[in-house]
mmCIF file of N, CA and C in Angstrom:
data_model
loop_
_atom_site.group_PDB
_atom_site.id
_atom_site.type_symbol
_atom_site.label_atom_id
_atom_site.label_comp_id
_atom_site.label_asym_id
_atom_site.label_seq_id
_atom_site.Cartn_x
_atom_site.Cartn_y
_atom_site.Cartn_z
ATOM 1 N N UNK A 1 2.147 -9.742 0.451
ATOM 2 C CA UNK A 1 1.495 -8.599 -0.149
ATOM 3 C C UNK A 1 2.453 -7.978 -1.145
ATOM 4 N N UNK A 2 1.959 -7.749 -2.336
ATOM 5 C CA UNK A 2 2.786 -7.187 -3.384
ATOM 6 C C UNK A 2 2.301 -5.784 -3.687
ATOM 7 N N UNK A 3 3.237 -4.872 -3.858
ATOM 8 C CA UNK A 3 2.852 -3.512 -4.171
ATOM 9 C C UNK A 3 3.463 -3.102 -5.486
ATOM 10 N N UNK A 4 2.718 -2.336 -6.240
ATOM 11 C CA UNK A 4 3.206 -1.764 -7.477
ATOM 12 C C UNK A 4 3.539 -0.316 -7.202
ATOM 13 N N UNK A 5 4.792 0.065 -7.404
ATOM 14 C CA UNK A 5 5.173 1.448 -7.216
ATOM 15 C C UNK A 5 4.893 2.157 -8.530
ATOM 16 N N UNK A 6 4.018 3.137 -8.469
ATOM 17 C CA UNK A 6 3.623 3.865 -9.672
ATOM 18 C C UNK A 6 4.516 5.081 -9.825
ATOM 19 N N UNK A 7 4.895 5.355 -11.056
ATOM 20 C CA UNK A 7 5.730 6.509 -11.344
ATOM 21 C C UNK A 7 4.862 7.753 -11.469
ATOM 22 N N UNK A 8 5.476 8.888 -11.262
ATOM 23 C CA UNK A 8 4.782 10.157 -11.452
ATOM 24 C C UNK A 8 4.466 10.314 -12.934
ATOM 25 N N UNK A 9 3.310 10.867 -13.222
ATOM 26 C CA UNK A 9 2.875 11.059 -14.601
ATOM 27 C C UNK A 9 2.335 12.476 -14.748
ATOM 28 N N UNK A 10 2.778 13.179 -15.793
ATOM 29 C CA UNK A 10 2.301 14.534 -16.056
ATOM 30 C C UNK A 10 1.332 14.504 -17.231
ATOM 31 N N UNK A 11 0.219 15.220 -17.077
ATOM 32 C CA UNK A 11 -0.820 15.273 -18.099
ATOM 33 C C UNK A 11 -0.958 16.704 -18.597
ATOM 34 N N UNK A 12 -1.150 16.850 -19.910
ATOM 35 C CA UNK A 12 -1.343 18.155 -20.539
ATOM 36 C C UNK A 12 -2.821 18.328 -20.875
ATOM 37 N N UNK A 13 -3.271 19.566 -20.910
ATOM 38 C CA UNK A 13 -4.664 19.861 -21.244
ATOM 39 C C UNK A 13 -4.962 19.441 -22.682
ATOM 40 N N UNK A 14 -6.201 18.999 -22.916
ATOM 41 C CA UNK A 14 -6.662 18.679 -24.261
ATOM 42 C C UNK A 14 -7.959 19.435 -24.515
ATOM 43 N N UNK A 15 -8.453 19.391 -25.744
ATOM 44 C CA UNK A 15 -9.629 20.170 -26.128
ATOM 45 C C UNK A 15 -10.896 19.764 -25.379
ATOM 46 N N UNK A 16 -11.031 18.488 -25.016
ATOM 47 C CA UNK A 16 -12.269 18.013 -24.401
ATOM 48 C C UNK A 16 -12.320 18.208 -22.883
ATOM 49 N N UNK A 17 -11.283 18.809 -22.303
ATOM 50 C CA UNK A 17 -11.255 19.016 -20.848
ATOM 51 C C UNK A 17 -12.332 19.999 -20.420
ATOM 52 N N UNK A 18 -12.591 21.012 -21.207
ATOM 53 C CA UNK A 18 -13.611 22.010 -20.853
ATOM 54 C C UNK A 18 -14.982 21.359 -20.738
ATOM 55 N N UNK A 19 -15.267 20.409 -21.608
ATOM 56 C CA UNK A 19 -16.553 19.702 -21.560
ATOM 57 C C UNK A 19 -16.671 18.886 -20.268
ATOM 58 N N UNK A 20 -15.608 18.233 -19.874
ATOM 59 C CA UNK A 20 -15.605 17.454 -18.625
ATOM 60 C C UNK A 20 -15.758 18.400 -17.435
ATOM 61 N N UNK A 21 -15.053 19.525 -17.478
ATOM 62 C CA UNK A 21 -15.144 20.500 -16.394
ATOM 63 C C UNK A 21 -16.583 20.987 -16.230
ATOM 64 N N UNK A 22 -17.209 21.360 -17.338
ATOM 65 C CA UNK A 22 -18.597 21.835 -17.283
ATOM 66 C C UNK A 22 -19.538 20.760 -16.749
ATOM 67 N N UNK A 23 -19.319 19.527 -17.141
ATOM 68 C CA UNK A 23 -20.144 18.414 -16.675
ATOM 69 C C UNK A 23 -20.029 18.255 -15.164
ATOM 70 N N UNK A 24 -18.787 18.284 -14.645
ATOM 71 C CA UNK A 24 -18.578 18.128 -13.204
ATOM 72 C C UNK A 24 -19.222 19.263 -12.419
ATOM 73 N N UNK A 25 -19.123 20.485 -12.943
ATOM 74 C CA UNK A 25 -19.725 21.633 -12.267
ATOM 75 C C UNK A 25 -21.245 21.493 -12.255
ATOM 76 N N UNK A 26 -21.790 21.063 -13.369
ATOM 77 C CA UNK A 26 -23.244 20.950 -13.500
ATOM 78 C C UNK A 26 -23.835 19.841 -12.632
ATOM 79 N N UNK A 27 -23.131 18.715 -12.511
ATOM 80 C CA UNK A 27 -23.698 17.546 -11.827
ATOM 81 C C UNK A 27 -23.259 17.393 -10.375
ATOM 82 N N UNK A 28 -22.360 18.207 -9.895
ATOM 83 C CA UNK A 28 -21.974 18.137 -8.488
ATOM 84 C C UNK A 28 -21.280 16.830 -8.132
ATOM 85 N N UNK A 29 -21.461 16.423 -6.886
ATOM 86 C CA UNK A 29 -20.705 15.278 -6.374
ATOM 87 C C UNK A 29 -21.316 13.926 -6.715
ATOM 88 N N UNK A 30 -22.467 13.886 -7.342
ATOM 89 C CA UNK A 30 -23.104 12.619 -7.701
ATOM 90 C C UNK A 30 -22.681 12.208 -9.108
ATOM 91 N N UNK A 31 -21.526 11.577 -9.234
ATOM 92 C CA UNK A 31 -21.020 11.156 -10.536
ATOM 93 C C UNK A 31 -20.812 9.652 -10.546
ATOM 94 N N UNK A 32 -21.130 9.057 -11.685
ATOM 95 C CA UNK A 32 -20.941 7.631 -11.884
ATOM 96 C C UNK A 32 -19.879 7.415 -12.942
ATOM 97 N N UNK A 33 -19.100 6.371 -12.762
ATOM 98 C CA UNK A 33 -18.144 5.946 -13.769
ATOM 99 C C UNK A 33 -18.799 4.780 -14.501
ATOM 100 N N UNK A 34 -18.893 4.878 -15.827
ATOM 101 C CA UNK A 34 -19.578 3.862 -16.611
ATOM 102 C C UNK A 34 -18.585 3.155 -17.517
ATOM 103 N N UNK A 35 -18.626 1.827 -17.493
ATOM 104 C CA UNK A 35 -17.766 1.026 -18.350
ATOM 105 C C UNK A 35 -18.405 0.794 -19.705
ATOM 106 N N UNK A 36 -17.636 0.266 -20.623
ATOM 107 C CA UNK A 36 -18.125 0.009 -21.964
ATOM 108 C C UNK A 36 -19.260 -0.996 -22.012
ATOM 109 N N UNK A 37 -19.331 -1.868 -21.028
ATOM 110 C CA UNK A 37 -20.400 -2.875 -20.996
ATOM 111 C C UNK A 37 -21.623 -2.408 -20.216
ATOM 112 N N UNK A 38 -21.627 -1.137 -19.802
ATOM 113 C CA UNK A 38 -22.785 -0.590 -19.094
ATOM 114 C C UNK A 38 -22.675 -0.673 -17.583
ATOM 115 N N UNK A 39 -21.661 -1.352 -17.054
ATOM 116 C CA UNK A 39 -21.476 -1.394 -15.602
ATOM 117 C C UNK A 39 -21.207 0.015 -15.087
ATOM 118 N N UNK A 40 -21.716 0.295 -13.890
ATOM 119 C CA UNK A 40 -21.533 1.614 -13.301
ATOM 120 C C UNK A 40 -21.070 1.492 -11.860
ATOM 121 N N UNK A 41 -20.306 2.479 -11.437
ATOM 122 C CA UNK A 41 -19.891 2.573 -10.045
ATOM 123 C C UNK A 41 -19.878 4.064 -9.689
ATOM 124 N N UNK A 42 -20.374 4.388 -8.494
ATOM 125 C CA UNK A 42 -20.363 5.777 -8.048
ATOM 126 C C UNK A 42 -18.942 6.143 -7.635
ATOM 127 N N UNK A 43 -18.497 7.322 -8.044
ATOM 128 C CA UNK A 43 -17.159 7.776 -7.669
ATOM 129 C C UNK A 43 -17.134 8.107 -6.177
ATOM 130 N N UNK A 44 -16.189 7.548 -5.446
ATOM 131 C CA UNK A 44 -16.042 7.937 -4.033
ATOM 132 C C UNK A 44 -15.681 9.423 -3.945
ATOM 133 N N UNK A 45 -15.994 10.037 -2.833
ATOM 134 C CA UNK A 45 -15.784 11.477 -2.659
ATOM 135 C C UNK A 45 -14.328 11.864 -2.890
ATOM 136 N N UNK A 46 -13.376 11.076 -2.389
ATOM 137 C CA UNK A 46 -11.958 11.437 -2.560
ATOM 138 C C UNK A 46 -11.554 11.388 -4.031
ATOM 139 N N UNK A 47 -12.063 10.407 -4.776
ATOM 140 C CA UNK A 47 -11.755 10.316 -6.206
ATOM 141 C C UNK A 47 -12.397 11.491 -6.938
ATOM 142 N N UNK A 48 -13.620 11.811 -6.579
ATOM 143 C CA UNK A 48 -14.312 12.945 -7.196
ATOM 144 C C UNK A 48 -13.536 14.243 -6.955
ATOM 145 N N UNK A 49 -13.097 14.476 -5.717
ATOM 146 C CA UNK A 49 -12.370 15.703 -5.398
ATOM 147 C C UNK A 49 -11.057 15.783 -6.170
ATOM 148 N N UNK A 50 -10.360 14.662 -6.286
ATOM 149 C CA UNK A 50 -9.112 14.647 -7.052
ATOM 150 C C UNK A 50 -9.389 14.928 -8.524
ATOM 151 N N UNK A 51 -10.444 14.318 -9.052
ATOM 152 C CA UNK A 51 -10.815 14.525 -10.449
ATOM 153 C C UNK A 51 -11.155 15.995 -10.712
ATOM 154 N N UNK A 52 -11.920 16.597 -9.827
ATOM 155 C CA UNK A 52 -12.286 18.007 -9.988
ATOM 156 C C UNK A 52 -11.031 18.877 -9.993
ATOM 157 N N UNK A 53 -10.131 18.627 -9.066
ATOM 158 C CA UNK A 53 -8.914 19.433 -8.984
ATOM 159 C C UNK A 53 -8.074 19.277 -10.253
ATOM 160 N N UNK A 54 -7.941 18.062 -10.752
ATOM 161 C CA UNK A 54 -7.169 17.811 -11.971
ATOM 162 C C UNK A 54 -7.830 18.497 -13.162
ATOM 163 N N UNK A 55 -9.143 18.327 -13.299
ATOM 164 C CA UNK A 55 -9.859 18.907 -14.441
ATOM 165 C C UNK A 55 -9.821 20.433 -14.390
ATOM 166 N N UNK A 56 -9.952 21.028 -13.207
ATOM 167 C CA UNK A 56 -9.887 22.496 -13.097
ATOM 168 C C UNK A 56 -8.517 23.007 -13.549
ATOM 169 N N UNK A 57 -7.461 22.346 -13.121
ATOM 170 C CA UNK A 57 -6.118 22.779 -13.523
ATOM 171 C C UNK A 57 -5.915 22.604 -15.023
ATOM 172 N N UNK A 58 -6.348 21.453 -15.566
ATOM 173 C CA UNK A 58 -6.207 21.219 -17.000
ATOM 174 C C UNK A 58 -7.033 22.230 -17.800
ATOM 175 N N UNK A 59 -8.247 22.545 -17.329
ATOM 176 C CA UNK A 59 -9.100 23.511 -18.018
ATOM 177 C C UNK A 59 -8.469 24.906 -18.010
ATOM 178 N N UNK A 60 -7.662 25.190 -16.993
ATOM 179 C CA UNK A 60 -6.958 26.473 -16.917
ATOM 180 C C UNK A 60 -5.680 26.454 -17.745
ATOM 181 N N UNK A 61 -5.422 25.336 -18.442
ATOM 182 C CA UNK A 61 -4.241 25.238 -19.301
ATOM 183 C C UNK A 61 -2.970 24.840 -18.589
ATOM 184 N N UNK A 62 -3.084 24.396 -17.351
ATOM 185 C CA UNK A 62 -1.903 24.013 -16.571
ATOM 186 C C UNK A 62 -1.683 22.503 -16.669
ATOM 187 N N UNK A 63 -0.439 22.078 -16.837
ATOM 188 C CA UNK A 63 -0.182 20.640 -16.784
ATOM 189 C C UNK A 63 -0.336 20.143 -15.347
ATOM 190 N N UNK A 64 -0.710 18.891 -15.203
ATOM 191 C CA UNK A 64 -0.928 18.299 -13.880
ATOM 192 C C UNK A 64 -0.047 17.062 -13.751
ATOM 193 N N UNK A 65 0.665 16.979 -12.649
ATOM 194 C CA UNK A 65 1.480 15.803 -12.367
ATOM 195 C C UNK A 65 0.850 15.052 -11.202
ATOM 196 N N UNK A 66 0.593 13.777 -11.423
ATOM 197 C CA UNK A 66 0.060 12.909 -10.373
ATOM 198 C C UNK A 66 1.228 12.078 -9.858
ATOM 199 N N UNK A 67 1.496 12.196 -8.570
ATOM 200 C CA UNK A 67 2.618 11.488 -7.966
ATOM 201 C C UNK A 67 2.112 10.658 -6.793
ATOM 202 N N UNK A 68 1.905 9.357 -7.012
ATOM 203 C CA UNK A 68 1.477 8.515 -5.895
ATOM 204 C C UNK A 68 2.566 8.459 -4.826
ATOM 205 N N UNK A 69 2.158 8.516 -3.590
ATOM 206 C CA UNK A 69 3.107 8.457 -2.490
ATOM 207 C C UNK A 69 2.733 7.331 -1.554
ATOM 208 N N UNK A 70 3.735 6.598 -1.159
ATOM 209 C CA UNK A 70 3.499 5.509 -0.224
ATOM 210 C C UNK A 70 3.727 6.021 1.195
ATOM 211 N N UNK A 71 2.894 5.568 2.121
ATOM 212 C CA UNK A 71 3.055 6.039 3.498
ATOM 213 C C UNK A 71 4.354 5.531 4.133
ATOM 214 N N UNK A 72 4.933 6.388 4.949
ATOM 215 C CA UNK A 72 6.118 6.030 5.717
ATOM 216 C C UNK A 72 5.718 5.767 7.158
ATOM 217 N N UNK A 73 6.499 4.935 7.818
ATOM 218 C CA UNK A 73 6.293 4.619 9.227
ATOM 219 C C UNK A 73 7.528 4.990 10.015
ATOM 220 N N UNK A 74 7.326 5.314 11.273
ATOM 221 C CA UNK A 74 8.448 5.472 12.187
ATOM 222 C C UNK A 74 8.846 4.070 12.657
ATOM 223 N N UNK A 75 10.046 3.930 13.219
ATOM 224 C CA UNK A 75 10.421 2.615 13.765
ATOM 225 C C UNK A 75 9.418 2.108 14.815
ATOM 226 N N UNK A 76 8.847 3.006 15.616
ATOM 227 C CA UNK A 76 7.868 2.571 16.615
ATOM 228 C C UNK A 76 6.597 2.068 15.955
ATOM 229 N N UNK A 77 6.136 2.752 14.908
ATOM 230 C CA UNK A 77 4.942 2.289 14.196
ATOM 231 C C UNK A 77 5.208 0.934 13.534
ATOM 232 N N UNK A 78 6.408 0.763 12.967
ATOM 233 C CA UNK A 78 6.770 -0.521 12.357
ATOM 234 C C UNK A 78 6.820 -1.608 13.418
ATOM 235 N N UNK A 79 7.360 -1.286 14.588
ATOM 236 C CA UNK A 79 7.430 -2.258 15.683
ATOM 237 C C UNK A 79 6.026 -2.677 16.107
ATOM 238 N N UNK A 80 5.129 -1.733 16.216
ATOM 239 C CA UNK A 80 3.746 -2.044 16.590
ATOM 240 C C UNK A 80 3.100 -2.954 15.555
ATOM 241 N N UNK A 81 3.342 -2.681 14.287
ATOM 242 C CA UNK A 81 2.765 -3.480 13.213
ATOM 243 C C UNK A 81 3.338 -4.898 13.198
ATOM 244 N N UNK A 82 4.640 -5.014 13.490
ATOM 245 C CA UNK A 82 5.301 -6.326 13.481
ATOM 246 C C UNK A 82 5.129 -7.086 14.798
ATOM 247 N N UNK A 83 4.709 -6.389 15.836
ATOM 248 C CA UNK A 83 4.561 -7.039 17.137
ATOM 249 C C UNK A 83 5.892 -7.282 17.822
ATOM 250 N N UNK A 84 6.839 -6.381 17.600
ATOM 251 C CA UNK A 84 8.162 -6.482 18.216
ATOM 252 C C UNK A 84 8.484 -5.135 18.862
ATOM 253 N N UNK A 85 9.637 -5.053 19.509
ATOM 254 C CA UNK A 85 10.036 -3.799 20.135
ATOM 255 C C UNK A 85 10.703 -2.873 19.111
ATOM 256 N N UNK A 86 10.777 -1.603 19.438
ATOM 257 C CA UNK A 86 11.447 -0.645 18.555
ATOM 258 C C UNK A 86 12.923 -0.984 18.394
ATOM 259 N N UNK A 87 13.648 -1.376 19.479
ATOM 260 C CA UNK A 87 15.050 -1.763 19.286
ATOM 261 C C UNK A 87 15.212 -2.960 18.335
ATOM 262 N N UNK A 88 14.226 -3.864 18.326
ATOM 263 C CA UNK A 88 14.286 -4.987 17.383
ATOM 264 C C UNK A 88 14.179 -4.483 15.952
ATOM 265 N N UNK A 89 13.326 -3.518 15.719
ATOM 266 C CA UNK A 89 13.203 -2.928 14.375
ATOM 267 C C UNK A 89 14.518 -2.264 13.988
ATOM 268 N N UNK A 90 15.139 -1.552 14.913
ATOM 269 C CA UNK A 90 16.428 -0.913 14.630
ATOM 270 C C UNK A 90 17.466 -1.965 14.274
ATOM 271 N N UNK A 91 17.470 -3.090 14.996
ATOM 272 C CA UNK A 91 18.415 -4.183 14.669
ATOM 273 C C UNK A 91 18.129 -4.758 13.287
ATOM 274 N N UNK A 92 16.855 -4.900 12.928
ATOM 275 C CA UNK A 92 16.496 -5.395 11.595
ATOM 276 C C UNK A 92 16.967 -4.425 10.511
ATOM 277 N N UNK A 93 16.890 -3.148 10.793
ATOM 278 C CA UNK A 93 17.372 -2.136 9.846
ATOM 279 C C UNK A 93 18.893 -2.222 9.725
ATOM 280 N N UNK A 94 19.574 -2.269 10.870
ATOM 281 C CA UNK A 94 21.037 -2.308 10.876
ATOM 282 C C UNK A 94 21.589 -3.563 10.206
ATOM 283 N N UNK A 95 20.856 -4.680 10.320
ATOM 284 C CA UNK A 95 21.312 -5.934 9.710
ATOM 285 C C UNK A 95 20.989 -6.007 8.219
ATOM 286 N N UNK A 96 20.182 -5.062 7.733
ATOM 287 C CA UNK A 96 19.820 -5.052 6.323
ATOM 288 C C UNK A 96 18.587 -5.873 6.004
ATOM 289 N N UNK A 97 17.975 -6.469 7.002
ATOM 290 C CA UNK A 97 16.762 -7.266 6.774
ATOM 291 C C UNK A 97 15.551 -6.378 6.481
ATOM 292 N N UNK A 98 15.610 -5.141 6.943
ATOM 293 C CA UNK A 98 14.523 -4.189 6.737
ATOM 294 C C UNK A 98 15.137 -2.885 6.245
ATOM 295 N N UNK A 99 14.631 -2.418 5.117
ATOM 296 C CA UNK A 99 15.168 -1.203 4.505
ATOM 297 C C UNK A 99 14.543 0.029 5.159
ATOM 298 N N UNK A 100 15.350 1.063 5.347
ATOM 299 C CA UNK A 100 14.856 2.316 5.915
ATOM 300 C C UNK A 100 15.647 3.474 5.331
ATOM 301 N N UNK A 101 14.999 4.627 5.278
ATOM 302 C CA UNK A 101 15.672 5.855 4.885
ATOM 303 C C UNK A 101 16.001 6.624 6.152
ATOM 304 N N UNK A 102 17.015 7.457 6.036
ATOM 305 C CA UNK A 102 17.397 8.233 7.210
ATOM 306 C C UNK A 102 17.618 9.696 6.821
ATOM 307 N N UNK A 103 16.506 10.434 6.626
ATOM 308 C CA UNK A 103 16.675 11.865 6.383
ATOM 309 C C UNK A 103 16.975 12.554 7.709
ATOM 310 N N UNK A 104 18.115 13.164 7.826
ATOM 311 C CA UNK A 104 18.499 13.771 9.107
ATOM 312 C C UNK A 104 18.864 12.674 10.104
ATOM 313 N N UNK A 105 18.370 12.794 11.316
ATOM 314 C CA UNK A 105 18.709 11.802 12.336
ATOM 315 C C UNK A 105 17.555 10.858 12.647
ATOM 316 N N UNK A 106 16.510 10.869 11.827
ATOM 317 C CA UNK A 106 15.343 9.996 12.040
ATOM 318 C C UNK A 106 15.292 8.917 10.970
ATOM 319 N N UNK A 107 14.861 7.744 11.361
ATOM 320 C CA UNK A 107 14.649 6.668 10.398
ATOM 321 C C UNK A 107 13.189 6.671 9.984
ATOM 322 N N UNK A 108 12.946 6.299 8.715
ATOM 323 C CA UNK A 108 11.574 6.108 8.273
ATOM 324 C C UNK A 108 11.557 4.925 7.317
ATOM 325 N N UNK A 109 10.477 4.168 7.413
ATOM 326 C CA UNK A 109 10.352 2.921 6.667
ATOM 327 C C UNK A 109 9.115 2.981 5.788
ATOM 328 N N UNK A 110 9.224 2.412 4.589
ATOM 329 C CA UNK A 110 8.057 2.323 3.728
ATOM 330 C C UNK A 110 7.105 1.270 4.284
ATOM 331 N N UNK A 111 5.837 1.580 4.283
ATOM 332 C CA UNK A 111 4.832 0.636 4.764
ATOM 333 C C UNK A 111 4.928 -0.690 4.023
ATOM 334 N N UNK A 112 5.134 -0.651 2.704
ATOM 335 C CA UNK A 112 5.199 -1.897 1.923
ATOM 336 C C UNK A 112 6.376 -2.772 2.351
ATOM 337 N N UNK A 113 7.516 -2.157 2.715
ATOM 338 C CA UNK A 113 8.665 -2.939 3.178
ATOM 339 C C UNK A 113 8.350 -3.639 4.497
ATOM 340 N N UNK A 114 7.674 -2.939 5.396
ATOM 341 C CA UNK A 114 7.315 -3.527 6.692
ATOM 342 C C UNK A 114 6.315 -4.666 6.488
ATOM 343 N N UNK A 115 5.327 -4.457 5.615
ATOM 344 C CA UNK A 115 4.340 -5.508 5.345
ATOM 345 C C UNK A 115 4.986 -6.711 4.662
ATOM 346 N N UNK A 116 5.945 -6.467 3.762
ATOM 347 C CA UNK A 116 6.664 -7.573 3.116
ATOM 348 C C UNK A 116 7.451 -8.383 4.145
ATOM 349 N N UNK A 117 8.119 -7.691 5.070
ATOM 350 C CA UNK A 117 8.865 -8.395 6.115
ATOM 351 C C UNK A 117 7.914 -9.212 6.978
ATOM 352 N N UNK A 118 6.787 -8.630 7.335
ATOM 353 C CA UNK A 118 5.810 -9.360 8.150
ATOM 354 C C UNK A 118 5.348 -10.622 7.435
ATOM 355 N N UNK A 119 5.094 -10.528 6.134
ATOM 356 C CA UNK A 119 4.655 -11.691 5.355
ATOM 357 C C UNK A 119 5.757 -12.751 5.268
ATOM 358 N N UNK A 120 7.001 -12.323 5.042
ATOM 359 C CA UNK A 120 8.123 -13.278 4.987
ATOM 360 C C UNK A 120 8.286 -13.997 6.323
ATOM 361 N N UNK A 121 8.213 -13.249 7.415
ATOM 362 C CA UNK A 121 8.365 -13.856 8.741
ATOM 363 C C UNK A 121 7.215 -14.821 9.034
ATOM 364 N N UNK A 122 6.020 -14.459 8.624
ATOM 365 C CA UNK A 122 4.862 -15.332 8.818
ATOM 366 C C UNK A 122 5.037 -16.624 8.010
ATOM 367 N N UNK A 123 5.491 -16.506 6.762
ATOM 368 C CA UNK A 123 5.732 -17.690 5.937
ATOM 369 C C UNK A 123 6.790 -18.597 6.566
ATOM 370 N N UNK A 124 7.859 -17.990 7.103
ATOM 371 C CA UNK A 124 8.900 -18.766 7.780
ATOM 372 C C UNK A 124 8.333 -19.486 9.001
ATOM 373 N N UNK A 125 7.483 -18.806 9.760
ATOM 374 C CA UNK A 125 6.886 -19.430 10.943
ATOM 375 C C UNK A 125 6.000 -20.608 10.552
ATOM 376 N N UNK A 126 5.192 -20.442 9.497
ATOM 377 C CA UNK A 126 4.345 -21.538 9.041
ATOM 378 C C UNK A 126 5.177 -22.710 8.546
ATOM 379 N N UNK A 127 6.285 -22.417 7.878
ATOM 380 C CA UNK A 127 7.165 -23.479 7.388
ATOM 381 C C UNK A 127 7.787 -24.239 8.565
ATOM 382 N N UNK A 128 8.190 -23.524 9.609
ATOM 383 C CA UNK A 128 8.755 -24.189 10.787
ATOM 384 C C UNK A 128 7.701 -25.033 11.493
ATOM 385 N N UNK A 129 6.483 -24.510 11.575
ATOM 386 C CA UNK A 129 5.403 -25.294 12.190
ATOM 387 C C UNK A 129 5.125 -26.563 11.395
ATOM 388 N N UNK A 130 5.088 -26.438 10.084
ATOM 389 C CA UNK A 130 4.836 -27.607 9.233
ATOM 390 C C UNK A 130 5.960 -28.628 9.363
ATOM 391 N N UNK A 131 7.200 -28.149 9.509
ATOM 392 C CA UNK A 131 8.340 -29.058 9.632
ATOM 393 C C UNK A 131 8.320 -29.817 10.952
ATOM 394 N N UNK A 132 7.719 -29.250 11.971
ATOM 395 C CA UNK A 132 7.693 -29.912 13.281
ATOM 396 C C UNK A 132 6.356 -30.578 13.572
ATOM 397 N N UNK A 133 5.449 -30.548 12.611
ATOM 398 C CA UNK A 133 4.125 -31.130 12.833
ATOM 399 C C UNK A 133 4.209 -32.651 12.895
ATOM 400 N N UNK A 134 3.377 -33.228 13.734
ATOM 401 C CA UNK A 134 3.278 -34.678 13.876
ATOM 402 C C UNK A 134 1.813 -35.047 13.671
ATOM 403 N N UNK A 135 1.586 -36.120 12.947
ATOM 404 C CA UNK A 135 0.213 -36.558 12.708
ATOM 405 C C UNK A 135 -0.442 -36.909 14.031
ATOM 406 N N UNK A 136 -1.743 -36.644 14.148
ATOM 407 C CA UNK A 136 -2.455 -36.918 15.389
ATOM 408 C C UNK A 136 -2.493 -38.405 15.703
ATOM 409 N N UNK A 137 -2.437 -39.266 14.687
ATOM 410 C CA UNK A 137 -2.489 -40.706 14.921
ATOM 411 C C UNK A 137 -1.099 -41.328 15.045
ATOM 412 N N UNK A 138 -0.060 -40.508 15.121
ATOM 413 C CA UNK A 138 1.302 -41.031 15.232
ATOM 414 C C UNK A 138 1.554 -41.570 16.638
ATOM 415 N N UNK A 139 2.358 -42.582 16.710
ATOM 416 C CA UNK A 139 2.760 -43.157 17.999
ATOM 417 C C UNK A 139 3.842 -42.285 18.626
ATOM 418 N N UNK A 140 3.930 -42.274 19.962
ATOM 419 C CA UNK A 140 4.987 -41.487 20.608
ATOM 420 C C UNK A 140 6.351 -41.963 20.086
ATOM 421 N N UNK A 141 7.197 -40.969 19.771
ATOM 422 C CA UNK A 141 8.527 -41.293 19.249
ATOM 423 C C UNK A 141 8.558 -41.500 17.752
ATOM 424 N N UNK A 142 7.400 -41.525 17.110
ATOM 425 C CA UNK A 142 7.324 -41.718 15.656
ATOM 426 C C UNK A 142 7.675 -40.397 14.981
ATOM 427 N N UNK A 143 8.652 -40.422 14.094
ATOM 428 C CA UNK A 143 9.054 -39.192 13.402
ATOM 429 C C UNK A 143 8.689 -39.229 11.941
ATOM 430 N N UNK A 144 7.733 -40.086 11.570
ATOM 431 C CA UNK A 144 7.305 -40.198 10.182
ATOM 432 C C UNK A 144 6.599 -38.912 9.754
ATOM 433 N N UNK A 145 6.522 -38.739 8.435
ATOM 434 C CA UNK A 145 5.857 -37.574 7.881
ATOM 435 C C UNK A 145 4.389 -37.548 8.335
ATOM 436 N N UNK A 146 3.859 -36.379 8.613
ATOM 437 C CA UNK A 146 2.457 -36.286 9.004
ATOM 438 C C UNK A 146 1.547 -36.665 7.843
ATOM 439 N N UNK A 147 0.424 -37.292 8.185
ATOM 440 C CA UNK A 147 -0.549 -37.650 7.144
ATOM 441 C C UNK A 147 -1.651 -36.614 7.148
ATOM 442 N N UNK A 148 -1.829 -35.912 6.044
ATOM 443 C CA UNK A 148 -2.875 -34.902 5.971
ATOM 444 C C UNK A 148 -2.364 -33.570 6.461
ATOM 445 N N UNK A 149 -3.256 -32.636 6.534
ATOM 446 C CA UNK A 149 -2.866 -31.294 6.950
ATOM 447 C C UNK A 149 -3.056 -31.133 8.436
ATOM 448 N N UNK A 150 -2.361 -30.127 8.992
ATOM 449 C CA UNK A 150 -2.411 -29.870 10.431
ATOM 450 C C UNK A 150 -3.562 -28.968 10.742
#
C-alpha cells in the first residue's frame, strides 16, 4: 500500500467565493459535483460539510489552511493490526524496522508505516512459501523447480 503525504495548503478568498457560498446556502446538502464531460457524483456529507466550512471562512475574508492528517496508532493497536504482541511491536520499533514517534513517554506510529510493514512481511512470507514450494507431481526427494503455480 502506497500513501501520498499531502502538504498543508493555504487558500485566500477570491471574488467568486460569495457566489459559491450563496449557492451552497440555497441548495442545502443535495449537491452534485459535475465534470467537464457531464459526469456527476453526489458530494458525500463529510465533503459537503468541509466545503461549506471552507467557503464560509473564505467568504468572510479569512484564509483557510487545509492540513491532511494521517491517523496514529498506539503500539497495541499496531500489534492488533499486525497480528503480533505489543512487546514484538516495541522490538520492531527499537530495531528500526518500524518507525515511531515518542512525544513524552508514549510511542505512536503512523498507520501508513504499520500497513507498509505488514505488506513487506506478507511479501516476504509469500516469497518464502514460493521458495519452498514443490510441484504436486514431483517425486519424493525431488528438489526440481515447481512446474506451474502453487
